[in-house]
């Protein structure tokens, strides 16, 4: 009975509540969890303000977070396939991502 | 520019991936974040196995988690209104919950 996840990797999605980006953030969270399942320890939805939309990965507790997306510097919102590829490369390098792996997919 | 949330309270929702409860867990997460916004520091979706569906609250980092729901002991799934009332009482006692506060609501 191992209920807990086997991974310590944590993705956090910080979103602006004023901008009503909760559903968008929850969609991204579900995309990631659907793909990585227990290869991720958790995906946290972090309410923020002032136009923030930021995705960060901490592979092991205590490690510096890796910034995967920041609306402030990159503008707009992340595409799911490159986000999945970046997380796959960091936490589950052997996991095939199907069509998300095809060259040239967004 | 205070992007970050003002609260340190954390809710975690641990769900069974084998049972396909991700969407259910994400729905509960969105219900809580829609109501509490930045009064919660984060809601984490934690993938698990073996039929787990557990909701926990940590009001301040380092505190013992408060168990709000455990499918193993309580059976079935939590209702949203009592979950919101328990979290409100712990982290935002002055927050009115509208019809969720009415006596006798599930």
Coordinates of C-alpha atoms in Angstrom, one line a residue:
Chain A
X1 CA 0.0 0.0 0.0
X2 CA 2.2 2.8 -1.2
X3 CA -0.3 5.6 -1.5
X4 CA 2.4 8.3 -1.8
X5 CA 4.1 9.4 -4.9
X6 CA 7.5 8.1 -5.7
X7 CA 8.8 11.4 -6.9
X8 CA 9.9 14.5 -5.0
X9 CA 9.7 16.7 -8.1
X10 CA 7.4 19.7 -7.7
X11 CA 5.9 22.0 -10.3
X12 CA 4.3 25.2 -9.2
X13 CA 2.0 27.3 -11.3
X14 CA 1.7 30.8 -10.0
X15 CA -1.2 32.7 -11.6
X16 CA -2.9 36.1 -11.2
X17 CA -6.3 35.8 -9.5
X18 CA -7.3 39.3 -10.6
X19 CA -6.8 38.2 -14.2
X20 CA -9.0 35.1 -13.7
X21 CA -6.3 32.7 -14.7
X22 CA -7.2 30.0 -12.3
X23 CA -8.9 27.8 -14.9
X24 CA -5.9 28.2 -17.2
X25 CA -3.5 27.3 -14.4
X26 CA -5.6 24.3 -13.5
X27 CA -5.7 23.2 -17.1
X28 CA -1.9 23.3 -17.3
X29 CA -1.7 21.4 -14.0
X30 CA -4.0 18.7 -15.3
X31 CA -2.0 18.4 -18.6
X32 CA 1.2 17.8 -16.6
X33 CA -0.3 15.4 -14.1
X34 CA -2.1 13.4 -16.8
X35 CA 1.2 12.9 -18.6
X36 CA 3.6 12.4 -15.7
X37 CA 1.3 10.8 -13.1
X38 CA 3.4 9.8 -10.1
X39 CA 6.6 10.8 -11.9
X40 CA 5.8 14.2 -10.4
X41 CA 5.5 14.6 -6.6
X42 CA 3.0 17.4 -6.9
X43 CA 1.7 20.2 -9.0
X44 CA 0.9 23.2 -6.9
X45 CA -1.5 26.0 -7.9
X46 CA -0.3 29.2 -6.3
X47 CA -2.6 32.2 -6.3
X48 CA -0.9 35.5 -7.0
X49 CA -1.7 39.0 -8.4
X50 CA -0.4 41.7 -10.7
X51 CA -0.4 39.7 -14.0
X52 CA 1.8 36.8 -12.8
X53 CA 1.9 33.5 -14.7
X54 CA 4.9 31.6 -13.8
X55 CA 5.8 27.9 -14.0
X56 CA 8.7 26.6 -11.9
X57 CA 10.1 23.1 -11.3
X58 CA 12.0 21.9 -8.2
X59 CA 13.4 18.5 -9.0
X60 CA 14.5 17.7 -5.5
X61 CA 13.5 19.5 -2.3
X62 CA 16.0 22.2 -1.4
X63 CA 17.2 22.6 -5.0
X64 CA 16.9 26.0 -6.7
X65 CA 13.7 26.2 -8.7
X66 CA 14.1 26.1 -12.5
X67 CA 12.0 28.7 -14.2
X68 CA 10.1 27.1 -17.0
X69 CA 7.9 30.0 -17.9
X70 CA 7.5 33.6 -16.8
X71 CA 4.9 35.8 -18.5
X72 CA 6.8 38.9 -17.3
X73 CA 9.9 38.1 -19.4
X74 CA 8.5 35.8 -22.1
X75 CA 5.1 37.4 -22.7
X76 CA 1.9 35.4 -23.1
X77 CA 1.4 31.9 -21.9
X78 CA 3.4 28.7 -22.2
X79 CA 2.6 26.1 -24.9
X80 CA 2.0 22.7 -23.3
X81 CA 4.4 20.5 -25.5
X82 CA 7.7 22.4 -24.8
X83 CA 6.6 22.6 -21.1
X84 CA 6.2 18.8 -21.1
X85 CA 9.5 18.2 -22.9
X86 CA 11.4 20.4 -20.4
X87 CA 9.8 18.6 -17.4
X88 CA 10.3 15.2 -19.0
X89 CA 14.0 15.9 -19.7
X90 CA 14.5 16.9 -16.0
X91 CA 12.5 14.3 -14.2
X92 CA 11.7 11.3 -16.5
X93 CA 14.2 11.4 -19.4
X94 CA 13.1 7.9 -20.6
X95 CA 9.4 8.8 -20.9
X96 CA 8.2 9.0 -24.5
X97 CA 5.8 11.8 -25.0
X98 CA 4.2 10.5 -28.2
X99 CA 3.3 13.3 -30.7
X100 CA 4.7 15.9 -28.3
X101 CA 8.1 14.5 -29.1
X102 CA 7.8 15.0 -32.9
X103 CA 10.2 17.5 -34.3
X104 CA 8.6 20.8 -35.0
X105 CA 5.5 20.4 -32.8
X106 CA 4.8 23.6 -31.0
Chain B
X1 CA 4.2 44.6 -7.2
X2 CA 3.4 41.9 -4.7
X3 CA 3.0 38.9 -7.0
X4 CA 3.2 36.4 -4.2
X5 CA 0.3 35.3 -2.1
X6 CA -0.1 36.7 1.4
X7 CA -0.9 33.4 3.0
X8 CA 1.3 30.5 3.9
X9 CA -1.7 28.1 4.2
X10 CA -1.4 25.0 2.1
X11 CA -4.0 22.5 1.1
X12 CA -2.9 19.3 -0.5
X13 CA -5.2 16.9 -2.4
X14 CA -3.8 13.5 -2.8
X15 CA -5.6 11.4 -5.4
X16 CA -5.4 8.0 -6.9
X17 CA -4.1 8.1 -10.5
X18 CA -5.2 4.5 -11.1
X19 CA -8.7 5.4 -10.2
X20 CA -8.6 8.4 -12.6
X21 CA -9.5 10.9 -9.9
X22 CA -7.3 13.7 -11.3
X23 CA -10.2 15.7 -12.7
X24 CA -12.1 15.3 -9.4
X25 CA -9.1 16.5 -7.4
X26 CA -8.6 19.4 -9.8
X27 CA -12.2 20.4 -9.5
X28 CA -11.9 20.4 -5.7
X29 CA -8.7 22.5 -6.0
X30 CA -10.5 25.1 -8.2
X31 CA -13.5 25.3 -5.9
X32 CA -11.2 26.1 -3.0
X33 CA -9.0 28.6 -4.9
X34 CA -12.0 30.3 -6.4
X35 CA -13.4 30.9 -2.9
X36 CA -10.2 31.7 -0.9
X37 CA -8.0 33.3 -3.6
X38 CA -4.9 34.6 -2.0
X39 CA -6.1 33.6 1.4
X40 CA -4.6 30.3 0.6
X41 CA -0.9 30.1 -0.2
X42 CA -1.3 27.1 -2.5
X43 CA -3.4 24.1 -3.3
X44 CA -1.3 21.2 -4.4
X45 CA -2.4 18.2 -6.5
X46 CA -0.5 15.1 -5.3
X47 CA -0.7 12.0 -7.5
X48 CA -1.0 8.8 -5.5
X49 CA -2.2 5.2 -5.9
X50 CA -4.3 2.5 -4.1
X51 CA -7.5 4.4 -3.9
X52 CA -6.3 7.4 -1.9
X53 CA -8.3 10.6 -1.8
X54 CA -7.1 12.7 1.0
X55 CA -7.4 16.5 1.7
X56 CA -5.0 18.0 4.2
X57 CA -4.4 21.6 5.4
X58 CA -1.2 23.0 6.8
X59 CA -2.0 26.5 8.2
X60 CA 1.6 27.5 8.7
X61 CA 4.7 25.8 7.3
X62 CA 6.1 23.4 9.9
X63 CA 2.7 22.8 11.6
X64 CA 1.2 19.3 11.6
X65 CA -1.2 18.8 8.8
X66 CA -4.9 18.8 9.7
X67 CA -6.7 16.0 7.9
X68 CA -9.9 17.4 6.3
X69 CA -10.9 14.3 4.4
X70 CA -9.7 10.7 4.0
X71 CA -11.5 8.3 1.8
X72 CA -9.9 5.4 3.7
X73 CA -11.6 6.3 7.0
X74 CA -14.6 8.3 5.9
X75 CA -15.5 6.6 2.7
X76 CA -16.5 8.3 -0.5
X77 CA -15.6 11.9 -1.4
X78 CA -15.8 15.2 0.5
X79 CA -18.6 17.6 0.0
X80 CA -17.4 21.0 -1.0
X81 CA -19.4 23.2 1.6
X82 CA -18.1 21.5 4.8
X83 CA -14.6 21.5 3.3
X84 CA -14.8 25.2 2.6
X85 CA -16.2 25.9 6.1
X86 CA -13.4 23.9 7.8
X87 CA -10.7 25.8 5.8
X88 CA -12.4 29.1 6.3
X89 CA -12.6 28.5 10.1
X90 CA -8.8 27.8 10.1
X91 CA -7.4 30.4 7.7
X92 CA -10.0 33.2 7.2
X93 CA -12.5 33.1 10.0
X94 CA -14.1 36.4 9.0
X95 CA -14.7 35.4 5.4
X96 CA -18.5 35.0 4.7
X97 CA -19.2 31.9 2.5
X98 CA -22.6 33.0 1.3
X99 CA -25.1 30.1 0.9
X100 CA -22.4 27.7 2.0
X101 CA -22.8 29.2 5.5
X102 CA -26.5 28.5 5.7
X103 CA -27.5 26.1 8.4
X104 CA -28.2 22.7 7.1
X105 CA -26.5 23.0 3.7
X106 CA -24.6 19.9 2.9

